[in-house]
Amino acid sequence: MQEKDLLKKLHSFKDVKPDAAWKKSSRDILLAQISSSTTGGADEAVLNRAGLFAILKNLYGDSVFARVTQPVGIAILIVCSIFGAGVASIKAARDTKPGDSLYIAKIISEKARVAVTFDEQKKIKLGLEIATNRAEEIKEVMKEEDDSSERQEKISQLAVDLNQEISVVKKRLDGQKKESETGKKKAEENKPDNELKKSEDDGAKKDVEADNTEVFRANLGKESKGMEISDKKKNVDDKKEDADKTGKEDVKDDNNKKSGSLPAPVPTSTEPVRQEEKKNSRIDLDKIVEEARKNYEKEDYDATLEILGEVNRAIDDDKKEKEESGGGQEPKNSKEEKATSTKD
Amino acid sequence: MGKLKETILYSRLKSKDREAFIEMYDLYADKIYRFIFFKIGNEEEAKDLTSSVFLKAWNYININRLKDYDSLKSLVYKIARNAVIDYYRAASVQNNLPLDDELARRIPSESEESALESRAEIFSDFELVRKKMAELKDEYREIIILRFIEDLSIGEIAKVVDKSKGNVRVLTYRALKALKDLIEQDNKFKQ
């Protein structure tokens, strides 16, 4: 017998079938059995729920779902890594200064943040932050050893930027001021309290103000970093005393302040205002900003920085940490200038 | 039956569609009955087991949440195969098949090709084959039924018997050869 014949014969076994009567009765019995386990209503509901999705899933199986979902997952990963890298580079760019390769990233991120901020208050804060960045950058650049024209260029460019930022903030503050007259009044009511507290604090730390009306002190939040500056530059002399509790700390050398080739920052006349504004910082923001501008014009970037920090603090206490890091740069300068005070 | 149709049927079964159950039954009742009948050789037992297979399939599809579904056909055959194994286990009737008698009785009466049957020579060949089928070992017989009677693909058989495709191919070859050898031996003996 050939294989072909054999297969043919095997195939003919298909004719073996159960009798039709049994088939029908069996079907009915089975149907009755499965019906007892389900109700008609539930049938419909489940059927609707199963829907096309279930059919498709069964039709194409998990492999197709995997094939569809995997690229989606990968795409999400790619997007995440791109944005993640962006965020990481912005973070990395945070402490850059002009000339650094990532400096442009910092500027772009600043601009982007301004573009996506719509709340006026936040915009002001952001503006201050940017201005602070510029001031810090100026300081950084000033610290550089070389004395090239390039460096001068950088500084002057930064100065222009800083001026711009301050103007923007000022403008915004003016606009806001008009809008919130009532809010300001409330703030005004709180003013005496603030002042009282402040002076108490100061009194506890150092009995400066009480003793000497001519001495103005800028407390940067840390006692040791207190800065006391005279309002008359002429009075500064070389005599140095230990800082005592009267707060009459002398200037070691005013010229030490000049760490760069720029003209020495002129801390003088701005200081009284600074002191004042420290007290009122929570209230009269635009005044402070105006002060910052004055400082800027006098190229006293330290003071500008400090004031910007004050404003920032006033606007948002949560930002304290950042301001301290901003203020943390002050000691370097204050170490140099130690303290300027009037000679009595 | 196309894969698409089968898949839609499976989905309908999954959502407890009774109409789908009837469709499944009509589609596979004959095949499953035949498969079981050739394996156990008893008509009544085959009928009972066939009924139980469809009930099991219904419950399995509705309760089972595993995603191992691939083909409704394979699934039903697999359930049938397991039912037969269970049957053997319970009755301890392995290798005690009264296949010959049953087949001799069934095939002539049910065959549509009565003309074929009427020809004595061919009919004797036909009988010979089914006799030798009964002599084959269980594993081979199963493969012969699925591959050459039920026309399942190698892939489908692999799923039913839980073996790799390559394994099934080898088994198919050996099973067919074994059957052929048995028939040849018989022919030689006759001569």
Coordinates of C-alpha atoms in Angstrom, one line a residue:
Chain A
M1 CA 0.0 0.0 0.0
Q2 CA 1.4 3.3 -1.1
E3 CA 1.6 6.1 1.4
K4 CA -0.8 8.1 -0.7
D5 CA -3.4 5.4 -0.4
L6 CA -2.8 5.1 3.2
L7 CA -3.3 8.8 3.7
K8 CA -6.4 8.7 1.6
K9 CA -7.8 5.9 3.8
L10 CA -6.9 7.7 7.0
H11 CA -8.7 10.7 5.6
S12 CA -11.8 8.7 5.0
F13 CA -12.0 8.0 8.7
K14 CA -13.5 11.5 8.8
D15 CA -16.8 9.8 8.0
V16 CA -17.0 8.6 11.5
K17 CA -19.5 10.8 13.2
P18 CA -21.8 10.6 16.1
D19 CA -25.5 10.2 15.2
A20 CA -27.4 13.4 14.7
A21 CA -30.0 12.7 17.3
W22 CA -27.4 12.4 20.0
K23 CA -25.7 15.5 18.8
K24 CA -28.8 17.6 19.1
S25 CA -29.9 16.3 22.4
S26 CA -26.4 16.7 23.8
R27 CA -26.3 20.3 22.5
D28 CA -29.6 21.1 24.2
I29 CA -28.4 19.6 27.5
L30 CA -25.2 21.5 27.4
L31 CA -27.0 24.7 26.6
A32 CA -29.3 24.2 29.5
Q33 CA -26.2 23.6 31.7
I34 CA -24.3 26.7 30.7
S35 CA -27.5 28.8 30.8
S36 CA -28.0 28.0 34.4
S37 CA -24.6 29.6 35.1
T38 CA -25.4 32.8 33.3
T39 CA -28.5 35.1 33.1
G40 CA -29.7 36.7 29.9
G41 CA -29.3 40.3 31.1
A42 CA -25.8 39.7 32.3
D43 CA -25.0 38.3 28.9
E44 CA -25.9 41.5 27.1
A45 CA -23.9 43.6 29.5
V46 CA -20.8 41.4 29.4
L47 CA -21.1 41.2 25.7
N48 CA -21.2 45.0 25.3
R49 CA -18.3 45.3 27.7
A50 CA -16.2 42.8 25.8
G51 CA -16.5 44.9 22.7
L52 CA -14.2 45.4 19.9
F53 CA -11.2 45.8 22.1
A54 CA -11.4 42.3 23.5
I55 CA -11.9 40.9 20.0
L56 CA -8.9 42.8 18.6
K57 CA -6.8 41.8 21.5
N58 CA -7.7 38.1 21.0
L59 CA -7.2 38.5 17.3
Y60 CA -3.8 39.9 17.4
G61 CA -2.7 38.6 20.7
D62 CA -0.4 40.2 23.2
S63 CA 2.5 40.4 20.7
V64 CA 0.8 43.1 18.8
F65 CA -0.1 45.0 21.9
A66 CA 3.5 44.7 22.9
R67 CA 4.5 45.9 19.5
V68 CA 2.3 48.9 19.8
T69 CA 3.1 49.7 23.4
Q70 CA 6.8 49.2 23.3
P71 CA 7.4 52.0 20.8
V72 CA 5.2 54.2 22.9
G73 CA 7.2 53.4 25.9
I74 CA 10.4 54.0 24.2
A75 CA 9.2 57.3 22.8
I76 CA 8.2 58.4 26.4
L77 CA 11.7 57.4 27.5
I78 CA 13.3 59.4 24.8
V79 CA 11.2 62.5 25.6
C80 CA 11.9 62.1 29.2
S81 CA 15.6 61.8 28.7
I82 CA 15.6 64.8 26.4
F83 CA 13.7 67.0 28.8
G84 CA 15.6 65.4 31.7
A85 CA 18.9 66.3 30.0
G86 CA 17.5 69.8 29.5
V87 CA 16.7 70.2 33.1
A88 CA 20.0 68.7 34.1
S89 CA 21.9 71.1 31.9
I90 CA 19.9 74.1 33.2
K91 CA 20.9 73.0 36.7
A92 CA 24.5 72.6 35.7
A93 CA 24.3 76.0 34.1
R94 CA 23.0 77.7 37.2
D95 CA 26.4 78.7 38.5
T96 CA 28.0 79.6 35.2
K97 CA 29.3 83.0 34.3
P98 CA 29.7 84.7 30.9
G99 CA 32.2 82.8 28.8
D100 CA 31.3 79.5 30.2
S101 CA 30.0 77.0 27.7
L102 CA 26.7 76.5 29.6
Y103 CA 26.1 80.2 30.2
I104 CA 23.8 80.4 27.2
A105 CA 21.7 77.6 28.6
K106 CA 21.3 79.7 31.8
I107 CA 20.1 82.7 29.8
I108 CA 17.8 80.6 27.7
S109 CA 16.3 79.0 30.7
E110 CA 15.7 82.4 32.3
K111 CA 14.0 83.7 29.3
A112 CA 11.9 80.6 29.0
R113 CA 10.8 80.9 32.6
V114 CA 9.8 84.5 32.1
A115 CA 7.9 83.4 29.0
V116 CA 5.9 80.8 30.9
T117 CA 5.2 82.8 34.0
F118 CA 1.9 84.7 34.0
D119 CA 1.5 85.6 37.6
E120 CA 2.6 89.2 38.2
Q121 CA 4.0 88.5 41.6
K122 CA 6.0 85.5 40.3
K123 CA 7.3 87.6 37.4
I124 CA 8.6 90.1 39.8
K125 CA 10.3 87.4 41.8
L126 CA 11.7 86.0 38.7
G127 CA 13.0 89.3 37.5
L128 CA 14.7 89.8 40.9
E129 CA 16.2 86.3 40.6
I130 CA 17.6 87.2 37.2
A131 CA 18.9 90.5 38.4
T132 CA 20.5 88.7 41.3
N133 CA 22.1 86.2 38.9
R134 CA 23.5 89.1 36.9
A135 CA 24.9 90.8 40.0
E136 CA 26.5 87.5 41.1
E137 CA 28.0 87.0 37.7
I138 CA 29.5 90.5 37.8
K139 CA 31.1 89.6 41.1
E140 CA 32.3 86.3 39.7
V141 CA 33.8 88.0 36.7
M142 CA 35.4 90.6 38.9
K143 CA 37.1 87.8 40.9
E144 CA 38.9 86.7 37.8
E145 CA 42.6 87.2 37.9
D146 CA 43.3 88.4 34.4
D147 CA 42.7 92.0 33.5
S148 CA 41.9 91.8 29.9
S149 CA 39.6 94.0 27.9
E150 CA 37.4 91.0 27.4
R151 CA 36.7 90.9 31.1
Q152 CA 35.8 94.5 31.1
E153 CA 33.5 93.9 28.2
K154 CA 31.8 91.1 30.0
I155 CA 31.3 93.2 33.1
S156 CA 29.9 96.1 31.2
Q157 CA 27.5 93.9 29.3
L158 CA 26.4 92.3 32.5
A159 CA 25.9 95.7 34.0
V160 CA 23.6 96.7 31.2
D161 CA 21.7 93.5 31.6
L162 CA 21.4 94.0 35.3
N163 CA 20.1 97.5 34.8
Q164 CA 17.6 96.2 32.4
E165 CA 16.3 93.5 34.8
I166 CA 16.0 96.0 37.6
S167 CA 14.1 98.4 35.3
V168 CA 11.7 95.5 34.4
V169 CA 11.1 94.7 38.0
K170 CA 10.6 98.3 38.8
K171 CA 8.1 98.7 36.0
R172 CA 6.2 95.6 37.2
L173 CA 6.2 96.8 40.8
D174 CA 4.8 100.2 39.7
G175 CA 2.1 98.5 37.8
Q176 CA 1.2 96.3 40.7
K177 CA 1.3 99.1 43.1
K178 CA -1.5 100.9 41.3
E179 CA -3.6 97.8 41.3
S180 CA -3.2 96.9 44.9
E181 CA -3.6 100.1 46.8
T182 CA -5.8 98.4 49.4
G183 CA -3.3 95.6 50.0
K184 CA -0.7 98.2 50.5
K185 CA -2.7 100.0 53.1
K186 CA -2.9 96.8 55.1
A187 CA 0.8 96.4 54.8
E188 CA 1.2 99.9 56.1
E189 CA -0.7 99.0 59.2
N190 CA 1.7 96.2 59.9
K191 CA 4.7 98.5 59.5
P192 CA 5.1 99.7 63.1
D193 CA 5.1 96.1 64.3
N194 CA 7.8 95.1 61.9
E195 CA 9.9 98.0 62.8
L196 CA 9.6 97.3 66.4
K197 CA 10.5 93.7 66.0
K198 CA 13.4 94.5 63.8
S199 CA 14.8 97.0 66.2
E200 CA 14.4 94.7 69.1
D201 CA 16.2 92.0 67.2
D202 CA 19.0 94.3 66.3
G203 CA 19.2 95.6 69.7
A204 CA 19.6 92.2 71.1
K205 CA 22.3 91.3 68.7
K206 CA 24.2 94.5 68.8
D207 CA 23.3 97.8 70.3
V208 CA 24.3 99.6 67.2
E209 CA 21.5 101.8 66.1
A210 CA 20.6 103.0 69.5
D211 CA 24.1 104.2 70.2
N212 CA 25.1 105.8 67.0
T213 CA 22.8 107.4 64.6
E214 CA 25.4 107.8 62.0
V215 CA 26.3 104.2 61.8
F216 CA 24.3 102.1 59.6
R217 CA 24.4 98.4 59.6
A218 CA 23.2 95.9 57.1
N219 CA 22.4 92.7 58.8
L220 CA 22.7 89.9 56.3
G221 CA 21.0 87.4 58.4
K222 CA 24.1 86.3 60.2
E223 CA 25.5 88.3 63.0
S224 CA 29.1 87.6 62.0
K225 CA 28.4 88.9 58.6
G226 CA 27.1 92.1 59.7
M227 CA 28.1 95.0 57.6
E228 CA 28.4 98.4 58.9
I229 CA 29.1 101.2 56.6
S230 CA 29.5 104.8 57.1
D231 CA 27.6 107.3 55.1
K232 CA 30.5 109.6 54.8
K233 CA 33.3 108.2 52.9
K234 CA 35.6 111.0 54.0
N235 CA 35.4 109.8 57.6
V236 CA 36.8 106.5 56.9
D237 CA 40.3 106.2 58.3
D238 CA 42.8 103.4 58.7
K239 CA 42.4 102.9 62.3
K240 CA 41.1 99.5 63.0
E241 CA 39.5 98.3 66.1
D242 CA 38.1 95.0 67.1
A243 CA 34.4 94.7 66.4
D244 CA 32.8 95.5 69.6
K245 CA 29.3 95.4 70.7
T246 CA 28.8 99.0 70.0
G247 CA 29.1 98.1 66.4
K248 CA 31.7 100.6 65.8
E249 CA 33.8 98.6 63.5
D250 CA 36.3 100.4 61.5
V251 CA 37.3 100.0 58.0
K252 CA 40.5 98.3 57.5
D253 CA 40.9 99.6 54.1
D254 CA 38.1 100.8 51.9
N255 CA 40.2 100.0 48.9
N256 CA 40.2 96.3 49.7
K257 CA 36.7 96.3 48.4
K258 CA 38.1 96.6 45.0
S259 CA 38.8 93.1 44.1
G260 CA 38.6 93.8 40.4
S261 CA 39.8 96.6 38.2
L262 CA 36.5 98.3 38.3
P263 CA 36.2 101.5 40.2
A264 CA 35.8 100.8 43.8
P265 CA 32.2 100.2 44.7
V266 CA 30.8 103.2 46.4
P267 CA 28.9 102.0 49.3
T268 CA 28.5 105.3 50.9
S269 CA 25.3 107.1 50.4
T270 CA 23.4 104.0 49.5
E271 CA 23.9 102.5 52.9
P272 CA 21.5 104.6 54.9
V273 CA 18.8 103.8 52.5
R274 CA 19.7 100.2 52.6
Q275 CA 19.3 100.2 56.3
E276 CA 16.0 101.9 56.0
E277 CA 14.8 99.8 53.3
K278 CA 15.8 96.7 55.3
K279 CA 13.2 97.8 57.8
N280 CA 10.6 98.5 55.3
S281 CA 11.5 95.8 52.9
R282 CA 8.3 93.9 53.3
I283 CA 6.3 97.0 52.5
D284 CA 8.0 99.2 50.0
L285 CA 9.4 96.9 47.4
D286 CA 9.6 99.4 44.7
K287 CA 11.6 101.8 46.8
I288 CA 14.1 99.0 47.4
V289 CA 14.3 98.2 43.8
E290 CA 15.0 101.9 43.2
E291 CA 17.8 101.6 45.7
A292 CA 19.1 98.6 44.0
R293 CA 19.3 100.7 40.8
K294 CA 21.1 103.4 42.6
N295 CA 23.6 100.9 43.9
Y296 CA 24.0 99.6 40.4
E297 CA 24.6 103.1 39.1
K298 CA 27.3 103.4 41.6
E299 CA 28.6 100.1 40.5
D300 CA 28.3 98.7 44.0
Y301 CA 27.3 95.3 42.9
D302 CA 27.6 93.9 46.4
A303 CA 25.1 96.3 47.7
T304 CA 22.9 95.7 44.7
L305 CA 23.1 92.1 45.3
E306 CA 22.3 92.5 48.9
I307 CA 19.3 94.6 48.2
L308 CA 18.0 92.3 45.6
G309 CA 18.3 89.6 48.1
E310 CA 16.4 91.6 50.6
V311 CA 13.6 92.2 48.1
N312 CA 13.5 88.6 47.3
R313 CA 13.3 87.7 50.9
A314 CA 10.5 90.1 51.4
I315 CA 8.5 88.7 48.5
D316 CA 8.9 85.1 49.5
D317 CA 10.2 83.8 52.7
D318 CA 10.5 80.4 51.2
K319 CA 13.3 81.7 49.1
K320 CA 15.4 82.3 52.2
E321 CA 17.7 79.5 51.4
K322 CA 18.6 80.9 48.0
E323 CA 19.1 84.3 49.4
E324 CA 21.5 83.0 52.0
S325 CA 23.5 81.4 49.2
G326 CA 23.4 84.8 47.5
G327 CA 24.3 86.4 50.8
G328 CA 26.9 83.8 51.3
Q329 CA 29.0 85.5 48.8
E330 CA 28.9 88.7 50.7
P331 CA 31.3 87.6 53.4
K332 CA 34.1 87.4 51.0
N333 CA 33.6 91.0 50.2
S334 CA 32.8 91.9 53.7
K335 CA 35.9 90.2 54.8
E336 CA 37.8 92.5 52.6
E337 CA 35.9 95.5 53.6
K338 CA 35.2 94.0 57.0
A339 CA 33.2 96.9 58.1
T340 CA 33.0 100.4 57.2
S341 CA 31.9 102.7 59.8
T342 CA 32.1 106.3 60.7
K343 CA 34.8 107.3 62.9
D344 CA 33.4 109.1 65.8
Chain B
M1 CA -12.6 28.3 9.5
G2 CA -10.6 31.4 9.3
K3 CA -8.5 32.6 12.1
L4 CA -10.5 35.8 12.3
K5 CA -13.8 34.0 12.6
E6 CA -12.3 31.7 15.2
T7 CA -11.0 34.6 17.2
I8 CA -14.3 36.4 17.1
L9 CA -16.0 33.2 18.3
Y10 CA -13.5 33.0 21.1
S11 CA -14.2 36.5 22.2
R12 CA -17.9 35.9 22.1
L13 CA -17.5 32.8 24.2
K14 CA -15.4 34.8 26.6
S15 CA -18.3 37.2 27.0
K16 CA -20.6 34.3 27.8
D17 CA -22.5 34.4 24.5
R18 CA -24.6 31.3 24.4
E19 CA -25.1 31.5 20.6
A20 CA -21.3 31.3 20.4
F21 CA -21.4 28.2 22.4
I22 CA -23.8 26.6 20.0
E23 CA -21.6 27.6 17.1
M24 CA -18.6 26.1 18.8
Y25 CA -20.4 22.9 19.5
D26 CA -21.7 22.5 15.9
L27 CA -18.2 23.3 14.6
Y28 CA -16.2 20.8 16.7
A29 CA -18.7 18.2 18.0
D30 CA -17.9 15.8 15.2
K31 CA -14.2 16.2 15.3
I32 CA -14.0 15.9 19.0
Y33 CA -16.2 12.9 19.1
R34 CA -14.1 11.3 16.4
F35 CA -10.9 12.1 18.1
I36 CA -12.1 10.6 21.4
F37 CA -13.7 7.7 19.7
F38 CA -10.5 6.7 17.9
K39 CA -8.6 7.0 21.1
I40 CA -10.8 5.1 23.5
G41 CA -12.8 3.0 21.0
N42 CA -16.1 3.1 22.8
E43 CA -19.0 4.9 21.3
E44 CA -21.0 5.7 24.4
E45 CA -18.0 6.8 26.4
A46 CA -16.9 8.9 23.5
K47 CA -20.3 10.6 23.5
D48 CA -20.1 11.3 27.2
L49 CA -16.6 12.6 27.0
T50 CA -17.4 14.8 24.1
S51 CA -20.2 16.5 26.0
S52 CA -18.0 17.0 29.0
V53 CA -15.3 18.5 26.7
F54 CA -17.6 21.3 25.6
L55 CA -18.7 22.0 29.1
K56 CA -15.1 22.1 30.2
A57 CA -14.2 24.3 27.3
W58 CA -16.9 26.8 28.1
N59 CA -15.9 27.0 31.8
Y60 CA -12.2 27.2 30.9
I61 CA -12.7 30.1 28.5
N62 CA -14.9 32.0 30.9
I63 CA -13.0 31.4 34.1
N64 CA -9.4 31.2 32.8
R65 CA -7.7 34.6 32.9
L66 CA -4.4 33.5 31.5
K67 CA -3.3 34.9 28.2
D68 CA -2.2 31.7 26.8
Y69 CA -5.0 31.5 24.4
D70 CA -3.8 31.0 20.8
S71 CA -6.3 28.9 18.9
L72 CA -9.8 27.8 19.9
K73 CA -9.3 24.7 17.9
S74 CA -6.1 23.7 19.7
L75 CA -7.7 24.5 23.0
V76 CA -10.7 22.3 22.4
Y77 CA -8.6 19.4 21.2
K78 CA -6.3 19.8 24.2
I79 CA -9.3 19.7 26.6
A80 CA -10.5 16.6 24.7
R81 CA -7.0 15.0 25.0
N82 CA -6.9 15.7 28.8
A83 CA -10.4 14.3 29.1
V84 CA -9.3 11.1 27.5
I85 CA -6.3 10.9 29.8
D86 CA -8.5 11.5 32.8
Y87 CA -10.8 8.8 31.5
Y88 CA -8.0 6.3 31.2
R89 CA -6.7 7.2 34.6
A90 CA -10.1 6.8 36.2
A91 CA -11.1 3.6 34.5
S92 CA -7.6 2.1 34.3
V93 CA -8.5 0.8 30.9
Q94 CA -5.3 1.7 29.1
N95 CA -4.4 -0.3 26.1
N96 CA -7.6 -2.3 26.3
L97 CA -9.3 -0.8 23.4
P98 CA -12.3 -2.5 21.8
L99 CA -11.5 -0.3 18.8
D100 CA -11.9 -3.0 16.2
D101 CA -15.5 -3.9 17.0
E102 CA -16.7 -0.4 17.2
L103 CA -15.1 0.7 14.0
A104 CA -16.3 -2.3 12.2
R105 CA -19.8 -1.5 13.2
R106 CA -19.7 2.3 12.8
I107 CA -18.0 3.0 9.6
P108 CA -20.1 1.1 7.1
S109 CA -23.3 2.4 8.6
E110 CA -22.3 6.1 8.7
S111 CA -20.2 6.4 5.6
E112 CA -21.5 8.6 2.9
E113 CA -19.3 6.9 0.4
S114 CA -21.3 3.8 0.2
A115 CA -20.0 3.2 -3.2
L116 CA -16.5 3.0 -1.8
E117 CA -17.5 0.6 0.8
S118 CA -19.3 -1.6 -1.6
R119 CA -16.0 -2.4 -3.3
A120 CA -14.8 -5.3 -1.3
E121 CA -11.1 -4.9 -2.0
I122 CA -10.9 -1.3 -1.0
F123 CA -13.0 -1.9 2.0
S124 CA -10.7 -4.6 3.1
D125 CA -7.9 -2.1 2.9
F126 CA -9.9 0.3 4.9
E127 CA -10.5 -2.3 7.6
L128 CA -6.9 -3.2 7.6
V129 CA -5.9 0.4 8.3
R130 CA -8.2 0.8 11.2
K131 CA -7.1 -2.5 12.6
K132 CA -3.5 -1.5 12.4
M133 CA -4.4 1.8 13.9
A134 CA -5.5 0.1 17.0
E135 CA -2.2 -1.7 17.2
L136 CA -0.2 1.5 17.1
K137 CA 1.0 2.8 20.4
D138 CA -1.1 5.6 21.9
E139 CA 1.3 8.4 21.1
Y140 CA 1.5 7.5 17.4
R141 CA -2.2 6.9 17.1
E142 CA -2.9 10.3 18.5
I143 CA -0.6 12.0 16.1
I144 CA -2.1 10.0 13.1
I145 CA -5.6 11.0 14.1
L146 CA -4.8 14.7 14.5
R147 CA -2.6 15.0 11.5
F148 CA -4.1 12.8 8.9
I149 CA -7.8 12.5 10.0
E150 CA -8.4 15.8 11.5
D151 CA -6.0 17.7 9.3
L152 CA -4.5 19.8 12.1
S153 CA -1.4 21.7 11.3
I154 CA 1.9 20.7 12.9
G155 CA 1.7 23.9 15.0
E156 CA -1.8 23.1 16.2
I157 CA -0.8 19.5 17.1
A158 CA 2.2 20.8 19.0
K159 CA -0.1 22.9 21.1
V160 CA -2.5 20.1 21.7
V161 CA 0.1 17.5 22.8
D162 CA 2.4 20.0 24.5
K163 CA 5.4 19.2 22.3
S164 CA 7.7 21.3 20.1
K165 CA 6.9 21.5 16.4
G166 CA 10.1 19.6 15.5
N167 CA 9.1 16.9 17.9
V168 CA 5.7 16.7 16.4
R169 CA 7.2 16.4 12.9
V170 CA 9.4 13.6 14.0
L171 CA 6.6 11.9 15.7
T172 CA 4.3 12.2 12.7
Y173 CA 7.0 10.7 10.5
R174 CA 7.6 7.8 12.8
A175 CA 3.9 7.2 13.4
L176 CA 3.1 7.0 9.8
K177 CA 6.1 4.8 9.2
A178 CA 5.0 2.5 12.0
L179 CA 1.5 2.3 10.6
K180 CA 2.9 1.5 7.2
D181 CA 5.2 -1.1 8.5
L182 CA 2.4 -2.8 10.4
I183 CA 0.4 -2.9 7.2
E184 CA 3.3 -4.1 5.2
Q185 CA 3.9 -6.9 7.7
D186 CA 0.3 -7.9 7.5
N187 CA 0.4 -8.0 3.7
K188 CA 3.6 -10.1 3.7
F189 CA 2.0 -12.4 6.2
K190 CA -1.0 -12.8 4.0
Q191 CA 1.1 -13.5 1.0

